[in-house]
Short mmCIF file of C-alpha atoms in Angstrom, two decimals:
data_model
loop_
_atom_site.label_atom_id
_atom_site.label_comp_id
_atom_site.label_asym_id
_atom_site.label_seq_id
_atom_site.Cartn_x
_atom_site.Cartn_y
_atom_site.Cartn_z
CA MET K 1 32.21 -32.34 -70.58
CA PRO K 2 34.69 -33.78 -73.53
CA CYS K 3 34.47 -36.71 -74.82
CA LEU K 4 36.85 -39.31 -72.93
CA HIS K 5 37.14 -42.08 -75.37
CA ARG K 6 39.41 -45.19 -74.57
CA ILE K 7 40.94 -43.31 -71.69
CA MET K 8 43.41 -45.93 -69.65
CA ILE K 9 44.19 -44.57 -66.07
CA GLY K 10 47.64 -46.12 -64.93
CA LYS K 11 47.28 -44.81 -61.01
CA ILE K 12 44.20 -42.78 -58.83
CA LEU K 13 45.54 -41.12 -55.76
CA ASN K 14 44.67 -40.18 -52.44
CA GLY K 15 41.25 -41.29 -52.27
CA LEU K 16 39.02 -43.04 -49.12
CA ILE K 17 39.85 -46.77 -50.29
CA TYR K 18 36.86 -48.58 -49.70
CA ASP K 19 38.11 -52.11 -50.80
CA GLY K 20 34.71 -54.16 -50.79
CA THR K 21 35.61 -56.31 -47.66
CA GLY K 22 34.35 -54.36 -45.11
CA ARG K 23 37.17 -52.84 -43.24
CA GLU K 24 37.32 -49.65 -42.29
CA PRO K 25 38.41 -47.47 -45.26
CA PHE K 26 42.31 -45.79 -45.61
CA VAL K 27 43.53 -43.14 -47.82
CA GLY K 28 45.68 -45.24 -50.04
CA SER K 29 46.49 -44.98 -54.37
CA LEU K 30 46.34 -47.46 -56.27
CA GLU K 31 48.17 -48.52 -59.61
CA ILE K 32 46.78 -50.18 -62.85
CA ARG K 33 48.79 -51.63 -65.41
CA GLU K 34 46.82 -54.20 -67.86
CA GLY K 35 43.48 -53.49 -66.72
CA ARG K 36 43.82 -55.04 -63.74
CA ILE K 37 45.13 -53.49 -59.99
CA SER K 38 48.85 -54.15 -59.71
CA ARG K 39 49.36 -52.61 -56.30
CA ILE K 40 47.79 -50.39 -53.24
CA THR K 41 49.48 -48.33 -50.87
CA GLU K 42 48.29 -46.98 -48.09
CA GLY K 43 48.79 -42.99 -46.30
CA PRO K 44 48.66 -39.70 -48.77
CA GLU K 45 51.18 -39.79 -51.80
CA PRO K 46 52.63 -36.22 -52.91
CA THR K 47 50.46 -35.09 -56.16
CA GLY K 48 52.52 -33.69 -58.32
CA ARG K 49 52.07 -31.88 -61.45
CA ASP K 50 51.21 -34.11 -63.76
CA SER K 51 48.25 -35.42 -61.60
CA VAL K 52 44.46 -33.60 -61.49
CA GLY K 53 40.94 -33.29 -59.28
CA ILE K 54 38.38 -35.07 -59.89
CA SER K 55 36.32 -31.70 -60.45
CA GLU K 56 38.47 -30.37 -62.86
CA GLY K 57 37.16 -32.96 -65.71
CA THR K 58 40.63 -33.29 -67.21
CA LEU K 59 43.37 -35.73 -67.39
CA ALA K 60 46.90 -35.30 -66.95
CA GLY K 61 49.29 -38.06 -68.89
CA THR K 62 51.02 -37.71 -72.53
CA SER K 63 49.85 -41.77 -73.51
CA ALA K 64 47.87 -44.84 -72.79
CA GLY K 65 47.65 -46.32 -68.76
CA THR K 66 49.69 -43.10 -67.70
CA GLU K 67 47.08 -40.66 -66.87
CA VAL K 68 46.47 -39.93 -62.84
CA LEU K 69 43.63 -38.98 -61.04
CA ASP K 70 43.63 -37.06 -58.07
CA ALA K 71 40.82 -38.43 -56.25
CA ALA K 72 41.37 -36.69 -52.58
CA GLY K 73 38.22 -36.56 -50.52
CA MET K 74 36.92 -39.28 -52.85
CA ALA K 75 35.26 -42.64 -52.40
CA VAL K 76 37.45 -45.04 -54.06
CA THR K 77 35.40 -48.40 -54.78
CA PRO K 78 35.35 -51.98 -56.36
CA GLY K 79 32.72 -51.60 -59.16
CA PHE K 80 29.42 -52.91 -58.10
CA VAL K 81 28.22 -56.45 -59.09
CA ASP K 82 24.72 -56.73 -59.44
CA ILE K 83 23.67 -60.36 -59.49
CA HIS K 84 19.84 -60.23 -60.34
CA ARG K 85 19.06 -58.23 -63.25
CA HIS K 86 16.41 -60.30 -65.75
CA HIS K 87 18.41 -58.16 -68.91
CA ASP K 88 19.13 -61.56 -70.20
CA LEU K 89 17.66 -60.22 -74.09
CA ALA K 90 18.28 -56.57 -73.78
CA ILE K 91 22.04 -56.55 -74.04
CA LEU K 92 20.96 -58.90 -77.21
CA TYR K 93 18.36 -56.46 -78.48
CA ASP K 94 18.58 -52.99 -76.85
CA PRO K 95 21.83 -50.22 -78.29
CA SER K 96 21.27 -48.43 -75.05
CA PHE K 97 21.68 -51.59 -72.31
CA GLY K 98 24.77 -50.04 -70.46
CA GLU K 99 23.05 -46.94 -70.35
CA VAL K 100 21.13 -47.00 -66.24
CA GLU K 101 23.46 -49.96 -65.15
CA ILE K 102 26.31 -47.18 -65.70
CA ALA K 103 25.05 -44.59 -64.12
CA GLN K 104 24.74 -46.65 -60.93
CA GLY K 105 28.38 -47.91 -60.96
CA ILE K 106 27.22 -51.19 -62.13
CA THR K 107 30.09 -52.52 -63.99
CA THR K 108 29.61 -56.19 -63.74
CA VAL K 109 25.69 -58.43 -64.12
CA VAL K 110 24.40 -61.61 -63.50
CA GLY K 111 21.17 -62.57 -65.63
CA GLY K 112 19.17 -66.27 -65.86
CA ASN K 113 17.25 -65.53 -62.73
CA CYS K 114 13.75 -66.72 -60.81
CA GLY K 115 14.05 -69.07 -63.43
CA LEU K 116 12.81 -67.52 -66.27
CA GLY K 117 15.29 -67.30 -69.64
CA ALA K 118 15.09 -67.33 -73.09
CA PHE K 119 17.98 -70.22 -73.40
CA PRO K 120 17.36 -73.12 -73.23
CA ASN K 121 14.87 -73.29 -76.00
CA HIS K 122 13.12 -75.69 -78.14
CA PRO K 123 12.02 -74.26 -81.81
CA ALA K 124 8.67 -76.20 -81.36
CA PHE K 125 7.88 -73.73 -77.98
CA MET K 126 10.08 -71.16 -78.37
CA LYS K 127 6.91 -68.28 -79.29
CA GLN K 128 5.78 -69.22 -76.13
CA GLN K 129 8.58 -69.22 -74.36
CA LEU K 130 9.27 -65.75 -75.58
CA ASP K 131 6.10 -63.94 -74.95
CA TYR K 132 5.60 -65.64 -71.49
CA ILE K 133 9.23 -63.57 -70.45
CA GLN K 134 8.12 -60.57 -72.30
CA PRO K 135 7.11 -58.48 -69.80
CA VAL K 136 9.70 -59.40 -67.50
CA MET K 137 13.00 -59.56 -70.70
CA GLY K 138 11.52 -57.58 -73.33
CA LYS K 139 10.73 -58.17 -77.02
CA ILE K 140 13.59 -59.73 -79.06
CA SER K 141 13.41 -59.48 -82.76
CA GLU K 142 11.62 -62.15 -84.25
CA GLY K 143 14.42 -64.61 -86.66
CA CYS K 144 16.57 -65.42 -83.19
CA ASP K 145 18.25 -68.45 -84.25
CA ILE K 146 19.51 -69.44 -80.36
CA HIS K 147 18.02 -72.06 -78.84
CA SER K 148 21.27 -73.56 -76.52
CA PHE K 149 22.30 -71.33 -73.26
CA GLY K 150 25.84 -71.96 -74.88
CA GLY K 151 25.01 -70.59 -77.92
CA TYR K 152 23.40 -67.42 -76.25
CA LEU K 153 27.06 -67.07 -74.76
CA ASP K 154 29.03 -67.72 -77.96
CA ALA K 155 26.80 -65.25 -79.68
CA LEU K 156 27.73 -62.57 -76.47
CA GLU K 157 31.65 -63.10 -76.77
CA ASP K 158 30.64 -61.99 -80.63
CA MET K 159 29.66 -58.05 -79.27
CA LYS K 160 31.06 -55.50 -77.08
CA LEU K 161 29.89 -55.61 -73.86
CA PRO K 162 29.04 -52.26 -72.47
CA VAL K 163 29.78 -54.59 -68.62
CA SER K 164 30.84 -57.52 -67.85
CA HIS K 165 27.64 -60.64 -68.05
CA GLY K 166 27.08 -63.84 -66.58
CA MET K 167 24.46 -66.31 -66.38
CA LEU K 168 22.49 -68.87 -64.52
CA VAL K 169 20.33 -71.30 -66.26
CA GLY K 170 16.95 -71.16 -65.49
CA ALA K 171 15.20 -73.99 -64.74
CA GLY K 172 11.75 -72.49 -66.20
CA ALA K 173 13.69 -71.78 -69.23
CA VAL K 174 14.96 -75.91 -69.63
CA THR K 175 11.24 -76.80 -68.42
CA MET K 176 9.91 -74.97 -71.18
CA ALA K 177 12.90 -76.32 -73.51
CA VAL K 178 11.59 -79.95 -72.21
CA LYS K 179 8.33 -79.98 -72.48
CA GLY K 180 6.64 -76.52 -73.40
CA PHE K 181 3.70 -75.57 -70.64
CA GLU K 182 2.24 -78.85 -69.85
CA PRO K 183 0.92 -78.76 -66.20
CA ARG K 184 2.43 -82.31 -65.27
CA GLU K 185 5.98 -83.12 -63.35
CA PHE K 186 8.54 -84.25 -65.67
CA THR K 187 8.30 -87.98 -67.09
CA SER K 188 11.81 -90.37 -65.90
CA GLU K 189 12.53 -89.20 -70.09
CA GLU K 190 12.11 -85.63 -69.34
CA ARG K 191 13.70 -85.16 -66.34
CA SER K 192 16.93 -86.82 -67.61
CA LYS K 193 17.04 -84.63 -70.88
CA ALA K 194 16.34 -81.46 -68.49
CA VAL K 195 19.36 -82.57 -66.55
CA ALA K 196 21.35 -82.71 -69.26
CA LEU K 197 20.83 -79.40 -70.61
CA VAL K 198 22.10 -78.48 -67.00
CA GLU K 199 25.17 -80.05 -66.91
CA GLU K 200 25.84 -78.65 -70.64
CA ALA K 201 24.69 -75.09 -69.81
CA MET K 202 27.18 -75.21 -66.19
CA GLU K 203 29.82 -76.76 -68.86
CA ARG K 204 30.32 -74.10 -70.85
CA GLY K 205 29.87 -71.55 -68.54
CA ALA K 206 26.76 -70.71 -66.51
CA LEU K 207 27.49 -69.51 -62.82
CA GLY K 208 24.39 -72.04 -61.06
CA LEU K 209 20.85 -72.77 -61.38
CA SER K 210 17.97 -70.89 -60.73
CA PHE K 211 14.45 -71.82 -60.12
CA GLY K 212 10.86 -69.96 -59.94
CA ILE K 213 9.63 -72.37 -58.40
CA MET K 214 5.70 -69.84 -58.31
CA TYR K 215 6.10 -69.63 -62.01
CA VAL K 216 4.57 -72.29 -64.83
CA PRO K 217 5.34 -74.02 -66.10
CA GLU K 218 7.92 -75.11 -63.47
CA CYS K 219 5.44 -74.65 -61.02
CA TYR K 220 4.12 -78.15 -61.92
CA LEU K 221 7.58 -79.66 -61.42
CA SER K 222 8.19 -82.36 -58.47
CA ARG K 223 10.92 -82.16 -55.30
CA GLU K 224 12.28 -84.79 -57.05
CA ASP K 225 12.82 -83.39 -60.31
CA ARG K 226 14.01 -80.41 -58.50
CA VAL K 227 16.79 -82.03 -56.63
CA ALA K 228 17.62 -84.01 -60.17
CA LEU K 229 18.14 -79.97 -61.41
CA ALA K 230 20.15 -79.21 -58.84
CA ALA K 231 22.33 -81.84 -57.85
CA ALA K 232 23.66 -81.13 -62.06
CA CYS K 233 24.85 -77.87 -60.60
CA GLY K 234 26.39 -78.48 -57.70
CA GLY K 235 28.48 -81.26 -59.05
CA ARG K 236 29.96 -78.96 -61.07
CA GLY K 237 30.77 -76.24 -58.53
CA GLY K 238 27.33 -74.09 -59.48
CA MET K 239 24.77 -72.66 -56.67
CA VAL K 240 20.79 -72.09 -56.77
CA CYS K 241 19.24 -69.03 -56.56
CA THR K 242 15.54 -69.36 -56.35
CA HIS K 243 12.51 -67.50 -56.33
CA ILE K 244 10.62 -68.97 -53.55
CA ARG K 245 7.19 -70.67 -53.93
CA GLY K 246 5.64 -68.52 -51.50
CA GLU K 247 6.34 -64.57 -50.11
CA GLY K 248 3.08 -63.90 -47.78
CA ASP K 249 2.08 -66.60 -45.84
CA SER K 250 3.69 -69.62 -46.94
CA LEU K 251 7.11 -67.65 -46.47
CA VAL K 252 8.26 -70.10 -44.19
CA PRO K 253 7.00 -73.30 -45.46
CA SER K 254 9.04 -72.48 -48.93
CA VAL K 255 12.47 -71.54 -47.17
CA ARG K 256 12.19 -74.49 -45.66
CA GLU K 257 11.59 -76.24 -48.88
CA VAL K 258 14.07 -74.39 -50.51
CA ILE K 259 16.49 -75.45 -47.86
CA GLU K 260 15.41 -79.36 -48.30
CA ILE K 261 16.10 -79.54 -52.15
CA CYS K 262 19.41 -77.59 -51.80
CA ARG K 263 20.15 -79.99 -48.79
CA GLU K 264 19.73 -83.14 -50.60
CA ALA K 265 21.57 -81.78 -53.60
CA ARG K 266 24.70 -80.43 -51.73
CA VAL K 267 24.16 -77.01 -53.38
CA PRO K 268 24.94 -73.85 -51.88
CA LEU K 269 21.67 -71.74 -52.10
CA ASN K 270 20.96 -68.33 -52.41
CA ILE K 271 16.81 -66.83 -51.90
CA SER K 272 16.13 -64.43 -54.17
CA HIS K 273 14.69 -61.16 -53.41
CA PHE K 274 14.22 -62.29 -50.03
CA LYS K 275 11.20 -60.86 -48.09
CA VAL K 276 7.58 -60.64 -46.78
CA THR K 277 4.06 -59.82 -48.36
CA GLY K 278 0.77 -59.36 -47.32
CA VAL K 279 0.00 -56.94 -44.71
CA ARG K 280 -0.72 -59.23 -41.77
CA ASN K 281 2.57 -61.19 -41.99
CA TRP K 282 4.79 -58.07 -41.85
CA GLY K 283 7.13 -58.46 -38.45
CA LYS K 284 6.70 -61.88 -38.07
CA GLY K 285 6.69 -63.81 -40.91
CA ILE K 286 9.85 -62.33 -41.64
CA SER K 287 11.18 -63.16 -38.19
CA ALA K 288 10.46 -66.91 -38.57
CA ALA K 289 11.83 -66.91 -42.05
CA ILE K 290 15.43 -65.08 -40.71
CA ALA K 291 15.38 -67.82 -37.50
CA LEU K 292 15.11 -70.69 -39.72
CA ILE K 293 17.72 -69.62 -42.13
CA GLU K 294 19.41 -68.74 -39.12
CA GLN K 295 19.46 -72.22 -37.71
CA THR K 296 20.08 -73.90 -41.39
CA ARG K 297 23.18 -72.05 -41.00
CA GLU K 298 24.56 -72.93 -37.83
CA GLU K 299 23.85 -76.49 -38.98
CA GLY K 300 26.52 -75.90 -41.61
CA GLN K 301 24.44 -76.01 -44.15
CA GLN K 302 25.91 -72.88 -47.03
CA VAL K 303 22.19 -70.31 -47.37
CA THR K 304 22.27 -66.47 -48.02
CA CYS K 305 20.16 -64.25 -49.38
CA ASP K 306 19.56 -61.13 -51.44
CA ALA K 307 17.18 -58.26 -51.55
CA TYR K 308 16.27 -55.09 -53.26
CA PRO K 309 15.80 -51.24 -50.83
CA TYR K 310 12.20 -51.08 -51.84
CA THR K 311 8.95 -51.67 -50.68
CA GLY K 312 7.37 -52.51 -54.11
CA GLY K 313 7.92 -55.67 -56.37
CA ALA K 314 7.72 -56.44 -60.31
CA THR K 315 7.22 -59.18 -61.87
CA THR K 316 4.43 -60.51 -65.10
CA ALA K 317 0.88 -60.15 -63.96
CA LEU K 318 0.38 -63.75 -65.04
CA SER K 319 2.01 -64.13 -61.96
CA LEU K 320 -1.28 -63.56 -60.45
CA ILE K 321 -3.52 -65.75 -61.53
CA PRO K 322 -4.21 -69.28 -59.87
CA PRO K 323 -2.53 -72.02 -62.27
CA SER K 324 -5.82 -73.66 -61.28
CA VAL K 325 -7.27 -71.09 -63.23
CA ILE K 326 -5.26 -71.08 -66.61
CA GLU K 327 -4.05 -74.39 -66.73
CA GLY K 328 -4.89 -76.27 -70.19
CA HIS K 329 -6.06 -72.86 -71.58
CA PRO K 330 -4.56 -70.02 -73.58
CA VAL K 331 -4.14 -66.50 -72.12
CA SER K 332 -7.45 -66.13 -74.15
CA TYR K 333 -9.52 -67.87 -72.18
CA LEU K 334 -8.98 -65.22 -69.19
CA GLY K 335 -11.39 -62.62 -71.63
CA THR K 336 -14.15 -65.40 -72.07
CA PRO K 337 -16.92 -65.03 -69.41
CA GLU K 338 -16.36 -68.61 -68.45
CA GLY K 339 -12.49 -67.68 -67.11
CA VAL K 340 -13.62 -64.60 -65.56
CA ARG K 341 -16.10 -66.44 -63.74
CA ARG K 342 -13.07 -69.25 -63.09
CA LEU K 343 -10.78 -66.37 -61.99
CA ARG K 344 -13.35 -64.95 -59.59
CA GLU K 345 -13.78 -68.48 -57.94
CA GLU K 346 -9.95 -68.99 -57.12
CA ILE K 347 -8.23 -65.22 -56.41
CA TYR K 348 -10.31 -64.38 -53.49
CA ARG K 349 -8.80 -67.72 -51.47
CA PRO K 350 -5.97 -68.93 -50.64
CA GLN K 351 -4.38 -71.79 -53.22
CA LYS K 352 -2.36 -74.89 -52.37
CA ASN K 353 0.99 -75.10 -52.87
CA TRP K 354 1.11 -70.90 -55.08
CA ASP K 355 1.03 -68.18 -53.35
CA ASN K 356 -2.42 -65.95 -53.68
CA MET K 357 -0.68 -62.36 -54.41
CA VAL K 358 -4.10 -60.78 -54.73
CA GLU K 359 -5.46 -62.53 -52.07
CA SER K 360 -2.98 -61.90 -49.39
CA ILE K 361 -2.70 -57.53 -50.57
CA GLY K 362 -5.42 -56.98 -52.31
CA TRP K 363 -6.12 -55.72 -55.58
CA GLU K 364 -4.96 -51.53 -54.37
CA ARG K 365 -1.53 -52.50 -54.29
CA VAL K 366 -1.17 -53.75 -58.08
CA VAL K 367 -0.13 -51.08 -60.16
CA ILE K 368 -0.28 -51.80 -63.89
CA GLY K 369 3.96 -51.61 -64.85
CA SER K 370 3.96 -52.34 -68.05
CA VAL K 371 1.45 -52.84 -71.49
CA THR K 372 1.51 -53.65 -75.24
CA LEU K 373 -0.93 -51.78 -76.45
CA GLU K 374 -1.32 -48.07 -77.48
CA LYS K 375 -4.50 -48.23 -76.06
CA ASN K 376 -3.88 -49.49 -72.99
CA ARG K 377 -1.21 -47.11 -71.82
CA VAL K 378 -3.66 -44.93 -70.10
CA TYR K 379 -3.51 -47.38 -67.37
CA SER K 380 -0.02 -46.98 -66.66
CA GLY K 381 1.30 -46.57 -63.33
CA LYS K 382 -2.57 -47.09 -62.38
CA ASP K 383 -3.20 -49.50 -59.52
CA VAL K 384 -6.44 -52.26 -60.87
CA ALA K 385 -8.46 -51.24 -57.88
CA SER K 386 -8.33 -47.48 -59.52
CA ILE K 387 -9.09 -48.72 -62.26
CA ALA K 388 -11.71 -50.47 -61.81
CA ARG K 389 -13.61 -47.64 -59.84
CA GLU K 390 -12.78 -44.95 -62.59
CA LEU K 391 -14.51 -48.15 -65.40
CA GLY K 392 -17.46 -48.63 -63.27
CA GLN K 393 -16.44 -52.05 -62.26
CA GLU K 394 -17.00 -53.37 -58.32
CA ASP K 395 -14.91 -55.99 -58.89
CA PRO K 396 -11.26 -55.62 -60.66
CA CYS K 397 -11.31 -59.69 -61.92
CA ALA K 398 -13.00 -58.82 -65.38
CA TRP K 399 -11.45 -56.32 -66.24
CA PHE K 400 -8.18 -58.07 -65.15
CA GLY K 401 -8.96 -60.83 -66.77
CA GLU K 402 -9.91 -58.80 -69.70
CA LEU K 403 -6.98 -56.70 -70.14
CA VAL K 404 -3.79 -59.83 -69.69
CA ALA K 405 -5.70 -61.52 -72.34
CA GLU K 406 -5.85 -58.95 -74.81
CA GLU K 407 -2.36 -58.16 -74.07
CA GLU K 408 -1.49 -62.01 -74.77
CA GLY K 409 0.02 -61.99 -70.85
CA LYS K 410 2.46 -59.44 -72.29
CA VAL K 411 1.43 -57.19 -68.85
CA GLY K 412 4.45 -56.22 -66.21
CA ILE K 413 3.16 -55.09 -62.57
CA ILE K 414 4.44 -53.52 -59.75
CA ILE K 415 3.14 -54.20 -56.17
CA MET K 416 2.85 -52.88 -52.95
CA SER K 417 3.40 -55.33 -50.77
CA MET K 418 6.29 -54.78 -48.11
CA SER K 419 7.29 -53.19 -44.74
CA PRO K 420 9.96 -51.10 -44.73
CA GLU K 421 11.43 -52.10 -41.46
CA ASP K 422 11.13 -55.60 -43.45
CA VAL K 423 13.03 -54.45 -45.97
CA ASP K 424 15.31 -52.77 -43.62
CA ARG K 425 16.06 -56.15 -41.57
CA VAL K 426 16.71 -58.15 -44.59
CA LEU K 427 19.38 -55.82 -45.99
CA GLN K 428 21.16 -55.26 -42.22
CA LEU K 429 21.42 -59.35 -41.98
CA PRO K 430 25.48 -59.83 -42.36
CA TYR K 431 24.56 -62.97 -45.06
CA SER K 432 22.29 -60.45 -47.55
CA CYS K 433 23.76 -58.34 -50.51
CA LEU K 434 22.04 -55.72 -52.24
CA ILE K 435 19.99 -56.08 -56.31
CA SER K 436 17.84 -54.96 -58.30
CA ASP K 437 15.51 -57.24 -59.71
CA SER K 438 15.38 -54.68 -62.64
CA LEU K 439 12.82 -56.14 -65.35
CA TYR K 440 13.19 -54.72 -69.06
CA GLY K 441 9.76 -55.19 -70.30
CA GLY K 442 9.70 -51.25 -71.34
CA GLY K 443 6.98 -49.71 -70.55
CA ASP K 444 6.19 -46.47 -69.69
CA ASN K 445 6.35 -47.65 -65.82
CA PRO K 446 9.20 -49.97 -65.42
CA HIS K 447 10.00 -50.28 -61.86
CA PRO K 448 12.42 -47.52 -59.89
CA ARG K 449 14.36 -50.51 -59.27
CA LEU K 450 15.77 -50.48 -62.89
CA TYR K 451 16.97 -47.29 -62.83
CA GLY K 452 18.36 -46.82 -58.99
CA ALA K 453 18.84 -49.12 -56.91
CA PHE K 454 22.25 -49.04 -55.42
CA PRO K 455 22.41 -45.41 -55.62
CA ARG K 456 19.43 -45.42 -53.17
CA PHE K 457 20.91 -47.86 -51.28
CA ILE K 458 24.09 -45.72 -50.63
CA ARG K 459 21.43 -42.26 -50.20
CA GLU K 460 18.92 -43.84 -47.65
CA TYR K 461 20.19 -46.38 -46.27
CA VAL K 462 23.60 -44.46 -45.42
CA MET K 463 24.02 -41.10 -46.33
CA GLU K 464 20.34 -39.51 -44.47
CA ARG K 465 18.94 -42.91 -42.01
CA GLN K 466 22.47 -44.13 -41.29
CA VAL K 467 20.93 -48.29 -41.26
CA LEU K 468 24.32 -49.42 -42.62
CA THR K 469 27.62 -47.91 -42.50
CA LEU K 470 29.32 -47.18 -46.21
CA GLN K 471 31.66 -49.79 -45.46
CA GLU K 472 28.99 -52.48 -45.12
CA ALA K 473 27.50 -51.00 -48.14
CA ILE K 474 29.72 -51.27 -50.09
CA ARG K 475 30.83 -54.91 -49.60
CA LYS K 476 26.84 -56.09 -50.09
CA MET K 477 27.27 -54.15 -53.72
CA THR K 478 30.77 -55.92 -54.71
CA TRP K 479 32.93 -58.00 -52.93
CA ALA K 480 29.65 -60.43 -50.61
CA PRO K 481 27.87 -61.01 -54.46
CA ALA K 482 30.76 -61.63 -56.65
CA MET K 483 32.10 -64.28 -53.73
CA ARG K 484 28.94 -65.84 -53.52
CA MET K 485 28.32 -66.76 -58.01
CA GLY K 486 31.87 -67.67 -57.94
CA ILE K 487 32.79 -64.15 -59.91
CA GLU K 488 36.84 -64.07 -59.91
CA GLY K 489 38.43 -60.65 -60.47
CA LYS K 490 35.61 -58.67 -58.97
CA GLY K 491 34.48 -56.89 -56.33
CA LYS K 492 37.44 -55.99 -54.40
CA LEU K 493 40.12 -54.02 -54.21
CA ALA K 494 43.57 -55.79 -54.23
CA ALA K 495 46.34 -56.22 -56.05
CA GLY K 496 45.54 -59.04 -59.44
CA MET K 497 42.47 -57.57 -59.27
CA ASP K 498 40.10 -56.40 -62.25
CA ALA K 499 40.50 -52.79 -62.23
CA ASP K 500 36.31 -51.81 -62.04
CA ILE K 501 36.19 -49.02 -59.92
CA ASN K 502 34.47 -46.05 -58.44
CA ILE K 503 35.12 -42.95 -57.62
CA PHE K 504 32.90 -40.47 -56.06
CA ASP K 505 31.05 -38.40 -53.67
CA PRO K 506 29.26 -40.44 -51.50
CA ALA K 507 27.23 -37.26 -50.68
CA SER K 508 26.03 -36.71 -53.97
CA ILE K 509 24.62 -39.79 -54.94
CA LYS K 510 21.52 -39.88 -56.07
CA ASP K 511 19.06 -41.62 -57.55
CA LYS K 512 16.19 -40.01 -59.35
CA ALA K 513 13.88 -43.03 -60.25
CA THR K 514 10.14 -42.50 -58.38
CA PHE K 515 7.18 -44.67 -58.24
CA THR K 516 5.26 -42.40 -60.65
CA CYS K 517 8.35 -40.80 -62.93
CA SER K 518 10.50 -43.81 -63.39
CA LYS K 519 12.35 -43.53 -66.60
CA GLN K 520 15.31 -41.48 -64.74
CA LEU K 521 18.54 -41.80 -64.84
CA SER K 522 20.92 -42.14 -61.48
CA GLU K 523 23.50 -39.07 -60.05
CA GLY K 524 26.73 -38.87 -58.43
CA ILE K 525 29.30 -40.88 -59.83
CA ALA K 526 32.74 -39.10 -60.68
CA TYR K 527 34.28 -41.92 -62.93
CA THR K 528 33.66 -45.59 -63.71
CA LEU K 529 36.37 -48.22 -64.27
CA ILE K 530 36.31 -51.46 -66.22
CA GLY K 531 39.43 -52.55 -66.75
CA GLY K 532 41.24 -49.27 -66.01
CA GLU K 533 39.22 -47.98 -68.87
CA ILE K 534 37.51 -44.84 -68.41
CA ALA K 535 33.96 -46.47 -68.83
CA ALA K 536 31.61 -43.36 -67.19
CA VAL K 537 32.26 -39.82 -66.56
CA ASN K 538 30.06 -38.16 -64.00
CA SER K 539 27.66 -41.02 -64.60
CA ARG K 540 26.83 -41.11 -67.71
CA LEU K 541 28.38 -44.11 -70.44
CA GLN K 542 31.09 -43.40 -72.31
CA PRO K 543 31.32 -44.39 -76.01
CA GLY K 544 33.33 -47.61 -76.33
CA ARG K 545 32.20 -51.40 -75.00
CA TYR K 546 34.33 -52.58 -72.06
CA GLY K 547 32.67 -55.49 -70.63
CA ARG K 548 33.29 -59.31 -71.23
CA VAL K 549 30.88 -62.60 -70.13
CA LEU K 550 31.75 -64.53 -67.46
CA ARG K 551 31.86 -67.88 -67.48
CA ARG K 552 32.09 -70.20 -64.52
CA LYS K 553 35.74 -71.63 -64.11
#
């Protein structure tokens, strides 16, 4: 395939148009001017000698903006919108950023989720903050002098982005910027500073606020602290996306907690990666949580959710360590005899106000994903229970604590914690949308959702198992998330909208990433356009940068 550098499309003919709203598809044509859709007509059109089929791999036309594609027999959809990718730092440091997104047809991404983030930060706590989020977001080069949320967005404005990018401001990042990792709630003065940071981020264009209630140091905040931060966001037109306190035994009270916080703060709520973990909770736990959400929605409160199409999740290894073990100690404490003793005492029992994942799913469902030290790479892709057996250790606690200490907390994990039936049920909810929840922490075995979440949704949920219709799946990947985040111009094929467009044969869509071999790009999208310009051919990014920074208006 020849390089199609800076090719602007003027018209797409005779595609089967899925406009993103969930309506039935129709055969029609789109006209594009100056990066936006100018007109859509229904019904077939004569192709003429200047149009070419997708399969030929060439374009007709003689000048920019006059090229015509004949998309007969192909689906034509909005570019996919992923509102939950932890790419905040990768977009700065990784020159290949955009390849895995474009291969999936993702043209718009939103970061800053789960309360985690690098901005804002305080110079005194910045290194600790960056070390903490490294398994999730990757490592940024030393010497980064960006400290404010607005400064971060301004830095991106000076870059040529492969895809369009919006941001939430993370409550965890705000907490670290105000008081570091101290295990306590805000003082009155600190709460005022934290609220001011959220207000500043919203004024500079943040799409909303994210909570990561289970993560330190945010887990130490009081209800009043959270209401104040949420109100600062809601008062400026944003919404709250939250990683709730517990997704296992405490799922229902955790959902109730965030509903009540957002009700008091008068702000719309989206529950991130909605699921139930732990075999004993499968089925009944998700049913009770859905019933609570739907009762709340019937009462008029705005509550939605999102999910990824896998039964395994991914996070940082520090999320498995009970706060009662680590508070007041450096990560190196976990590698000491006293630290191991405390870990054994706490990790095998339910914890108050904290979701104990190991207690609910067991070590055999915890898989090492990423590490930083060469000698530990041998453990990537193996579950902790198996590793302990190989090392002749009856209890994995000592080895796990020593690994996390040795790696200074920079260990990414995959947790096989969900029921397929529960995942199906959440993704079928009319108010759920699709996300990837991708982690960019590196390592040999990242979660496959980084490479394949969106194609997997089409392949498995539509084409193979027919859990959803294609038009409903497309809605959950485009217009629903764009509307939820207040992203203007994205997610819908209509006159006046940005010409971010995917063209593909649904039967050819293929995610290749697996839990055992995840670093494989997806395939099957013939063309991806961003702003009317060809950004990808056959799921491969073309030279050039096509996106822009998205700020809330």
